[in-house]
Amino acid sequence: MPSPSEHIEVAVAAPVHKTFTYRVPDSGAAAIAVGKRVLAPFRNRSLTGYVLGPAAAGSGEGIRPVLEVLDEEPLFPPALVPFFRWIADYYLYPVGEVIKSALPGGINAASAWQATLTEAGCRSLSLGFLTASERRLLTFLLETPRNLRALERQSAAAGDAETLRSLMRRGLIERRRQLRSGRVGPRKTRVVTLAAAPPSLESLTPARRRIVEQLQRAGGRLTLGTLRQAVPSAGRLVKPLQAAGYLILGEQPVYRDPLGEQIAPDRPPSLTAEQERVVPPLTAALDGGFSVHLLQGVTGSGKTEVYLRVAAEALARGRGVLVLVPEIALISQMERCFRARFGQRVAVMHSALTAAERHDQWLRLANGRAAIAIGARSSVFAPLSRPGLIVVDEEHDASYKQESGLRYHARDLAVLRARQAECPVLLGSATPSVQSQFNAAQGKYRSHHLKHRVFERPLPQIVTVDLRRTDRRTRENAFLTPVLRKAMAETLDRGEQVLLFLNRRGYASLPLCSACGQALRCRRCDISLTLHQASGIYKCHYCGYSRSLRSVCPHCGGADIKPLGMGTEKVEGAVRHLFPNASVARMDHDTTRAKGATLKLLKGLRKRTIDVLVGTQIVAKGHDFPHITLVGVICADLSLNFPDFRAGERTFQLIAQVAGRAGRGEIAGRVILQTYNPDHFYVRTACSQDAQAFYAREIPLRRALRYPPLSKLVALRLRGRNRSRTAVYAQRLGESCRRLIAREPRFADGITVLGPTEAPIARIAGRHRWQMLLKGDRMRTLQRFLRLLMARHPELFSPAGVRVTIDVDPMSML
DNA sequence: AGCACGCCGACT
DNA sequence: GTCGGCGTGCTC
């Protein structure tokens, strides 16, 4: 590390595509280290900066010292610095912002302007000559300084921004920098340590003597809390004991355990023949540096046990393990497996933890108290210093793509991280992404297969119901066809569970006025509202706008609004109506939003207090529901017609996954698949869970249209309040791209510009949306081009009133 | 980002 | 005349 007053390279948490050199003040030299945050003076502000390392020699003039070192322990190991730099480079995102997105939320310090009353301001309050609004404002500030931003907003809203401005001009109010520290620090507990050579015990009172004895017995060090359990009066007595030289009081961070629950340790089960074949080469790979392994195992084939076996070997080699799982509910399932096997060495990270808990889990990994990190996509940044294995479960899952801010793909970053850490990465799925299958076909990834379910359980038998030919005479609840109803009745009679899948929530997705035929639309988005009967509102699924169930048609005033289109709520209602004795539950975004709701539903399934579960894609994801023997897919076609080249891939994955929820226990399962496209190959291959057959049909289509994985894409998106302005800037951006390509021959045949066009959903939350695509054979070329464009025309990326974002490897075209 | 500087059009 | 909106450049 840098010696006193040496220079360090710092990435500041601001959208600046550069790092900066700072001087280490003599006072902080000992404390500075890579991975710690510093408070860095930046123009006239102070920003959080992240120490990346010693600065390159000869870095210019005007170097200022950092003001403060903000952490006692580094937040990330030095090994992550190249990882962050690569990400910044690849996603064209400032390094400081990359690190900020990577760290658990709420720990960044920044400074803000405060409005404070000056001396003159105080005097004028008593002397007079003020208007009423001036007096009101000054009195408000007399209590305490206020955040200037908030104050400006308030006065602007009240229509007198002028008062504030005039008071500042006259020097009655002044703005000052106020350091606003991050919200979360590690919780500290008081620790009592026995002094090196305590005076003799003879003269002590019994209580004091017991304290010293307790400490001696504990090896000289206890938290005050523990000590209090043995000696209740310890709280009062430690101070005088410290004064007398017996002990030393200190502080130490404590780690909160987010899991109350005890999990019984398990013993590794014996492996199936297939697992026996798969595990050894993976274990061998642990000693062979970087490699990527695609574990393709049908649903229920025991991929998790493979992860556990290989993870155990990685741990035995003294390395850490990183496990990525698509979402919270699955994290707890994975976590249970890992905790049962590895106990306390597991750290979990996901959004349901409080900021403080997340921070603690982070630090447990950073300082090596935990060696296994399990979490959702952001855990790819977990501060393990030497991962020996990275697992990405359900690697095809769309939720690995972050769709705001730093738009990274956690699976791709996992592969990169493994490359840098020189360890294997294991991608598991029953329905691998086209991208990963392509890489396997190219020989970049090694393939491993699990074609059979554990305990020789058969794959579910699938019956397709052609919705084009269903009997329309039973119009009511027609989406539950007679075949499905019969199967449900049989299943429920046997006391088994049913899962119904429909990829749309709410009651009716198309509320239509029976008088004028217009749909109820959102005021702020170009989308129709969805009726949510349970909550008694029409709701917009994009911006949250809602209106009352009693609304009349805004076009003609008609009061009769027909609830056309279906959703999980409608299905739930129909099931309750048709099977009044069954206990029905619904699992979708609406019912799982509350903290702990998902776990409660899963518990209900496990304990069999739920007979029928109706749900959206959330139920399709990797859950292990042992008592479900019938899966009904209400309409397999909903995701098929999205304006997105991956619509088919998504449909295949959804259907194959949800079908895989059936028959995971001892009784064989079956699936009733209702569809308007029974012959479509996405539907057919999903039925047989045949990822290879799907891939063989899909890849020529991608090749013909030159879509990924046979090309690379970068999306440029624009959002703005003003419709025409957004359109104009989009056009301008498009023209500049084409002009620069024409002018620079090296880009001429490497890049195709598609668009700009208005986005399929042209307006969300009052923002008009445009997008364009850059397509090329090599991502490097696209990135080089964009960097040049940003350098030459920075104004294109920060036009007034319009937000431009760059999405490298976009996953959604909406 | 956030701030200063400089450039225009439109108001007291 | 100057106020405010917008483009431009810079931050160790």
GROMACS .gro file of C-alpha atoms in nm, chain A residues 494-766:
model
  273
  494ARG     CA    1  -5.715  -3.788  -0.481
  495GLY     CA    2  -5.607  -3.515  -0.237
  496GLU     CA    3  -5.325  -3.395  -0.459
  497GLN     CA    4  -5.233  -3.041  -0.556
  498VAL     CA    5  -5.295  -2.845  -0.875
  499LEU     CA    6  -5.089  -2.563  -1.020
  500LEU     CA    7  -5.248  -2.331  -1.277
  501PHE     CA    8  -5.024  -2.101  -1.474
  502LEU     CA    9  -5.120  -1.785  -1.660
  503ASN     CA   10  -4.864  -1.526  -1.742
  504ARG     CA   11  -5.082  -1.228  -1.664
  505ARG     CA   12  -5.197  -1.088  -1.335
  506GLY     CA   13  -5.513  -0.906  -1.241
  507TYR     CA   14  -5.872  -0.988  -1.327
  508ALA     CA   15  -5.915  -0.846  -1.676
  509SER     CA   16  -5.643  -0.699  -1.891
  510LEU     CA   17  -5.877  -0.528  -2.133
  511PRO     CA   18  -6.160  -0.331  -1.971
  512LEU     CA   19  -6.373  -0.222  -2.266
  513CYS     CA   20  -6.661   0.025  -2.274
  514SER     CA   21  -6.965  -0.157  -2.410
  515ALA     CA   22  -7.109   0.168  -2.547
  516CYS     CA   23  -6.819   0.307  -2.750
  517GLY     CA   24  -6.579   0.012  -2.763
  518GLN     CA   25  -6.284   0.208  -2.626
  519ALA     CA   26  -6.049   0.047  -2.376
  520LEU     CA   27  -5.978   0.212  -2.044
  521ARG     CA   28  -5.629   0.344  -2.082
  522CYS     CA   29  -5.367   0.475  -1.845
  523ARG     CA   30  -5.338   0.850  -1.835
  524ARG     CA   31  -4.962   0.845  -1.827
  525CYS     CA   32  -4.876   0.536  -2.033
  526ASP     CA   33  -4.975   0.402  -2.372
  527ILE     CA   34  -5.125   0.089  -2.229
  528SER     CA   35  -5.470  -0.027  -2.122
  529LEU     CA   36  -5.547  -0.059  -1.754
  530THR     CA   37  -5.596  -0.394  -1.583
  531LEU     CA   38  -5.893  -0.457  -1.362
  532HIS     CA   39  -5.794  -0.573  -1.015
  533GLN     CA   40  -6.118  -0.684  -0.860
  534ALA     CA   41  -5.972  -0.781  -0.524
  535SER     CA   42  -5.840  -0.429  -0.468
  536GLY     CA   43  -6.138  -0.268  -0.640
  537ILE     CA   44  -5.934  -0.068  -0.890
  538TYR     CA   45  -5.818  -0.043  -1.246
  539LYS     CA   46  -5.442  -0.042  -1.237
  540CYS     CA   47  -5.161   0.040  -1.476
  541HIS     CA   48  -4.891  -0.227  -1.461
  542TYR     CA   49  -4.626   0.013  -1.581
  543CYS     CA   50  -4.657   0.324  -1.368
  544GLY     CA   51  -4.888   0.224  -1.084
  545TYR     CA   52  -5.161   0.470  -1.184
  546SER     CA   53  -5.500   0.351  -1.067
  547ARG     CA   54  -5.862   0.454  -1.083
  548SER     CA   55  -6.175   0.351  -0.908
  549LEU     CA   56  -6.379   0.048  -1.007
  550ARG     CA   57  -6.677   0.284  -1.044
  551SER     CA   58  -6.507   0.485  -1.316
  552VAL     CA   59  -6.712   0.563  -1.623
  553CYS     CA   60  -6.571   0.554  -1.974
  554PRO     CA   61  -6.363   0.869  -2.021
  555HIS     CA   62  -6.461   0.883  -2.389
  556CYS     CA   63  -6.840   0.858  -2.380
  557GLY     CA   64  -6.931   0.850  -2.012
  558GLY     CA   65  -7.070   0.500  -2.046
  559ALA     CA   66  -7.098   0.312  -1.717
  560ASP     CA   67  -7.097  -0.043  -1.855
  561ILE     CA   68  -6.735  -0.152  -1.879
  562LYS     CA   69  -6.683  -0.512  -1.982
  563PRO     CA   70  -6.394  -0.696  -1.816
  564LEU     CA   71  -6.244  -0.854  -2.126
  565GLY     CA   72  -5.908  -1.028  -2.122
  566MET     CA   73  -5.802  -1.256  -1.846
  567GLY     CA   74  -5.560  -1.268  -1.561
  568THR     CA   75  -5.475  -1.483  -1.263
  569GLU     CA   76  -5.744  -1.319  -1.051
  570LYS     CA   77  -6.015  -1.424  -1.294
  571VAL     CA   78  -5.879  -1.777  -1.302
  572GLU     CA   79  -5.871  -1.785  -0.925
  573GLY     CA   80  -6.235  -1.676  -0.914
  574ALA     CA   81  -6.340  -1.941  -1.165
  575VAL     CA   82  -6.163  -2.214  -0.969
  576ARG     CA   83  -6.332  -2.105  -0.646
  577HIS     CA   84  -6.664  -2.111  -0.827
  578LEU     CA   85  -6.613  -2.454  -0.986
  579PHE     CA   86  -6.441  -2.617  -0.689
  580PRO     CA   87  -6.598  -2.454  -0.384
  581ASN     CA   88  -6.443  -2.707  -0.147
  582ALA     CA   89  -6.087  -2.660  -0.264
  583SER     CA   90  -5.859  -2.416  -0.094
  584VAL     CA   91  -5.732  -2.181  -0.362
  585ALA     CA   92  -5.437  -1.943  -0.343
  586ARG     CA   93  -5.285  -1.704  -0.590
  587MET     CA   94  -4.917  -1.630  -0.636
  588ASP     CA   95  -4.828  -1.329  -0.845
  589HIS     CA   96  -4.675  -0.988  -0.806
  590ASP     CA   97  -4.987  -0.865  -0.623
  591THR     CA   98  -4.988  -1.135  -0.356
  592THR     CA   99  -4.613  -1.167  -0.304
  593ARG     CA  100  -4.518  -0.804  -0.272
  594ALA     CA  101  -4.552  -0.799   0.104
  595LYS     CA  102  -4.246  -0.914   0.295
  596GLY     CA  103  -4.263  -1.284   0.377
  597ALA     CA  104  -4.573  -1.345   0.164
  598THR     CA  105  -4.393  -1.570  -0.083
  599LEU     CA  106  -4.251  -1.789   0.191
  600LYS     CA  107  -4.595  -1.817   0.347
  601LEU     CA  108  -4.743  -1.936   0.018
  602LEU     CA  109  -4.463  -2.186  -0.032
  603LYS     CA  110  -4.512  -2.311   0.321
  604GLY     CA  111  -4.885  -2.352   0.255
  605LEU     CA  112  -4.804  -2.568  -0.045
  606ARG     CA  113  -4.559  -2.778   0.145
  607LYS     CA  114  -4.799  -2.829   0.436
  608ARG     CA  115  -5.079  -2.896   0.185
  609THR     CA  116  -5.314  -2.633   0.319
  610ILE     CA  117  -5.340  -2.511  -0.040
  611ASP     CA  118  -5.509  -2.735  -0.298
  612VAL     CA  119  -5.493  -2.515  -0.605
  613LEU     CA  120  -5.229  -2.252  -0.669
  614VAL     CA  121  -5.290  -2.002  -0.949
  615GLY     CA  122  -4.990  -1.799  -1.051
  616THR     CA  123  -4.789  -1.605  -1.304
  617GLN     CA  124  -4.434  -1.682  -1.416
  618ILE     CA  125  -4.329  -1.660  -1.055
  619VAL     CA  126  -4.457  -2.018  -1.008
  620ALA     CA  127  -4.267  -2.139  -1.314
  621LYS     CA  128  -3.930  -2.069  -1.162
  622GLY     CA  129  -3.735  -2.361  -1.022
  623HIS     CA  130  -3.945  -2.419  -0.709
  624ASP     CA  131  -3.962  -2.766  -0.570
  625PHE     CA  132  -4.332  -2.836  -0.503
  626PRO     CA  133  -4.333  -3.205  -0.410
  627HIS     CA  134  -4.710  -3.260  -0.393
  628ILE     CA  135  -4.818  -3.102  -0.720
  629THR     CA  136  -4.928  -3.369  -0.964
  630LEU     CA  137  -5.123  -3.156  -1.212
  631VAL     CA  138  -5.008  -2.843  -1.388
  632GLY     CA  139  -5.253  -2.652  -1.605
  633VAL     CA  140  -5.124  -2.394  -1.850
  634ILE     CA  141  -5.425  -2.170  -1.912
  635CYS     CA  142  -5.294  -2.012  -2.228
  636ALA     CA  143  -4.946  -2.093  -2.352
  637ASP     CA  144  -4.945  -1.826  -2.622
  638LEU     CA  145  -4.944  -1.504  -2.425
  639SER     CA  146  -4.570  -1.448  -2.438
  640LEU     CA  147  -4.542  -1.563  -2.798
  641ASN     CA  148  -4.649  -1.244  -2.968
  642PHE     CA  149  -4.424  -0.994  -2.797
  643PRO     CA  150  -4.241  -0.766  -3.037
  644ASP     CA  151  -3.909  -0.914  -2.934
  645PHE     CA  152  -3.686  -1.164  -3.109
  646ARG     CA  153  -3.655  -1.357  -2.784
  647ALA     CA  154  -4.032  -1.406  -2.745
  648GLY     CA  155  -4.008  -1.765  -2.867
  649GLU     CA  156  -3.719  -1.845  -2.637
  650ARG     CA  157  -3.910  -1.703  -2.341
  651THR     CA  158  -4.220  -1.903  -2.431
  652PHE     CA  159  -4.024  -2.225  -2.458
  653GLN     CA  160  -3.856  -2.165  -2.124
  654LEU     CA  161  -4.175  -2.065  -1.943
  655ILE     CA  162  -4.376  -2.365  -2.060
  656ALA     CA  163  -4.099  -2.619  -2.009
  657GLN     CA  164  -4.029  -2.477  -1.664
  658VAL     CA  165  -4.389  -2.469  -1.546
  659ALA     CA  166  -4.450  -2.817  -1.681
  660GLY     CA  167  -4.147  -2.923  -1.480
  661ARG     CA  168  -4.324  -2.827  -1.158
  662ALA     CA  169  -4.544  -3.137  -1.195
  663GLY     CA  170  -4.463  -3.475  -1.047
  664ARG     CA  171  -4.157  -3.386  -0.843
  665GLY     CA  172  -4.273  -3.605  -0.556
  666GLU     CA  173  -4.350  -3.972  -0.545
  667ILE     CA  174  -4.661  -3.957  -0.763
  668ALA     CA  175  -4.621  -3.903  -1.136
  669GLY     CA  176  -4.733  -3.572  -1.270
  670ARG     CA  177  -4.925  -3.459  -1.573
  671VAL     CA  178  -4.968  -3.133  -1.756
  672ILE     CA  179  -5.265  -2.993  -1.945
  673LEU     CA  180  -5.143  -2.736  -2.190
  674GLN     CA  181  -5.404  -2.509  -2.346
  675THR     CA  182  -5.289  -2.326  -2.656
  676TYR     CA  183  -5.397  -2.170  -2.984
  677ASN     CA  184  -5.074  -2.293  -3.142
  678PRO     CA  185  -5.053  -2.666  -3.061
  679ASP     CA  186  -4.824  -2.732  -3.356
  680HIS     CA  187  -4.587  -2.448  -3.295
  681PHE     CA  188  -4.239  -2.578  -3.236
  682TYR     CA  189  -4.185  -2.367  -2.924
  683VAL     CA  190  -4.487  -2.536  -2.772
  684ARG     CA  191  -4.395  -2.884  -2.892
  685THR     CA  192  -4.033  -2.872  -2.779
  686ALA     CA  193  -4.139  -2.728  -2.444
  687CYS     CA  194  -4.370  -3.024  -2.394
  688SER     CA  195  -4.084  -3.267  -2.430
  689GLN     CA  196  -3.846  -3.037  -2.234
  690ASP     CA  197  -3.618  -3.081  -2.531
  691ALA     CA  198  -3.382  -2.785  -2.518
  692GLN     CA  199  -3.167  -2.928  -2.798
  693ALA     CA  200  -3.456  -2.960  -3.039
  694PHE     CA  201  -3.568  -2.610  -2.953
  695TYR     CA  202  -3.218  -2.477  -3.012
  696ALA     CA  203  -3.181  -2.659  -3.342
  697ARG     CA  204  -3.493  -2.485  -3.472
  698GLU     CA  205  -3.423  -2.148  -3.321
  699ILE     CA  206  -3.063  -2.087  -3.422
  700PRO     CA  207  -3.127  -2.074  -3.801
  701LEU     CA  208  -3.390  -1.805  -3.739
  702ARG     CA  209  -3.144  -1.599  -3.539
  703ARG     CA  210  -2.882  -1.648  -3.806
  704ALA     CA  211  -3.116  -1.543  -4.085
  705LEU     CA  212  -3.210  -1.220  -3.908
  706ARG     CA  213  -2.860  -1.170  -3.768
  707TYR     CA  214  -2.980  -1.147  -3.412
  708PRO     CA  215  -2.783  -1.252  -3.103
  709PRO     CA  216  -2.604  -1.480  -3.045
  710LEU     CA  217  -2.504  -1.435  -3.410
  711SER     CA  218  -2.450  -1.065  -3.365
  712LYS     CA  219  -2.409  -0.816  -3.083
  713LEU     CA  220  -2.657  -0.545  -2.993
  714VAL     CA  221  -2.645  -0.216  -2.810
  715ALA     CA  222  -2.970  -0.028  -2.754
  716LEU     CA  223  -2.981   0.348  -2.715
  717ARG     CA  224  -3.296   0.456  -2.538
  718LEU     CA  225  -3.440   0.802  -2.494
  719ARG     CA  226  -3.706   0.909  -2.248
  720GLY     CA  227  -3.851   1.256  -2.219
  721ARG     CA  228  -4.156   1.442  -2.094
  722ASN     CA  229  -4.189   1.639  -2.413
  723ARG     CA  230  -4.308   1.427  -2.702
  724SER     CA  231  -4.168   1.616  -2.997
  725ARG     CA  232  -3.844   1.701  -2.824
  726THR     CA  233  -3.781   1.334  -2.747
  727ALA     CA  234  -3.852   1.244  -3.108
  728VAL     CA  235  -3.625   1.522  -3.235
  729TYR     CA  236  -3.334   1.419  -3.013
  730ALA     CA  237  -3.382   1.057  -3.115
  731GLN     CA  238  -3.361   1.157  -3.480
  732ARG     CA  239  -3.058   1.371  -3.410
  733LEU     CA  240  -2.886   1.082  -3.231
  734GLY     CA  241  -2.966   0.853  -3.522
  735GLU     CA  242  -2.828   1.099  -3.777
  736SER     CA  243  -2.510   1.151  -3.577
  737CYS     CA  244  -2.456   0.776  -3.556
  738ARG     CA  245  -2.500   0.731  -3.930
  739ARG     CA  246  -2.282   1.031  -4.008
  740LEU     CA  247  -1.999   0.913  -3.785
  741ILE     CA  248  -2.016   0.563  -3.932
  742ALA     CA  249  -2.001   0.707  -4.282
  743ARG     CA  250  -1.705   0.925  -4.192
  744GLU     CA  251  -1.503   0.654  -4.015
  745PRO     CA  252  -1.427   0.372  -4.260
  746ARG     CA  253  -1.334   0.128  -3.981
  747PHE     CA  254  -1.700   0.124  -3.872
  748ALA     CA  255  -1.849   0.120  -4.219
  749ASP     CA  256  -1.917  -0.250  -4.247
  750GLY     CA  257  -1.900  -0.339  -3.880
  751ILE     CA  258  -2.211  -0.155  -3.759
  752THR     CA  259  -2.573  -0.139  -3.865
  753VAL     CA  260  -2.801   0.128  -3.722
  754LEU     CA  261  -3.164   0.025  -3.676
  755GLY     CA  262  -3.405   0.307  -3.606
  756PRO     CA  263  -3.458   0.526  -3.422
  757THR     CA  264  -3.818   0.422  -3.372
  758GLU     CA  265  -4.079   0.489  -3.114
  759ALA     CA  266  -4.073   0.214  -2.849
  760PRO     CA  267  -4.351  -0.050  -2.860
  761ILE     CA  268  -4.491   0.106  -2.545
  762ALA     CA  269  -4.450   0.463  -2.661
  763ARG     CA  270  -4.512   0.628  -2.328
  764ILE     CA  271  -4.459   0.512  -1.970
  765ALA     CA  272  -4.525   0.726  -1.663
  766GLY     CA  273  -4.561   1.034  -1.878
   0.00000   0.00000   0.00000
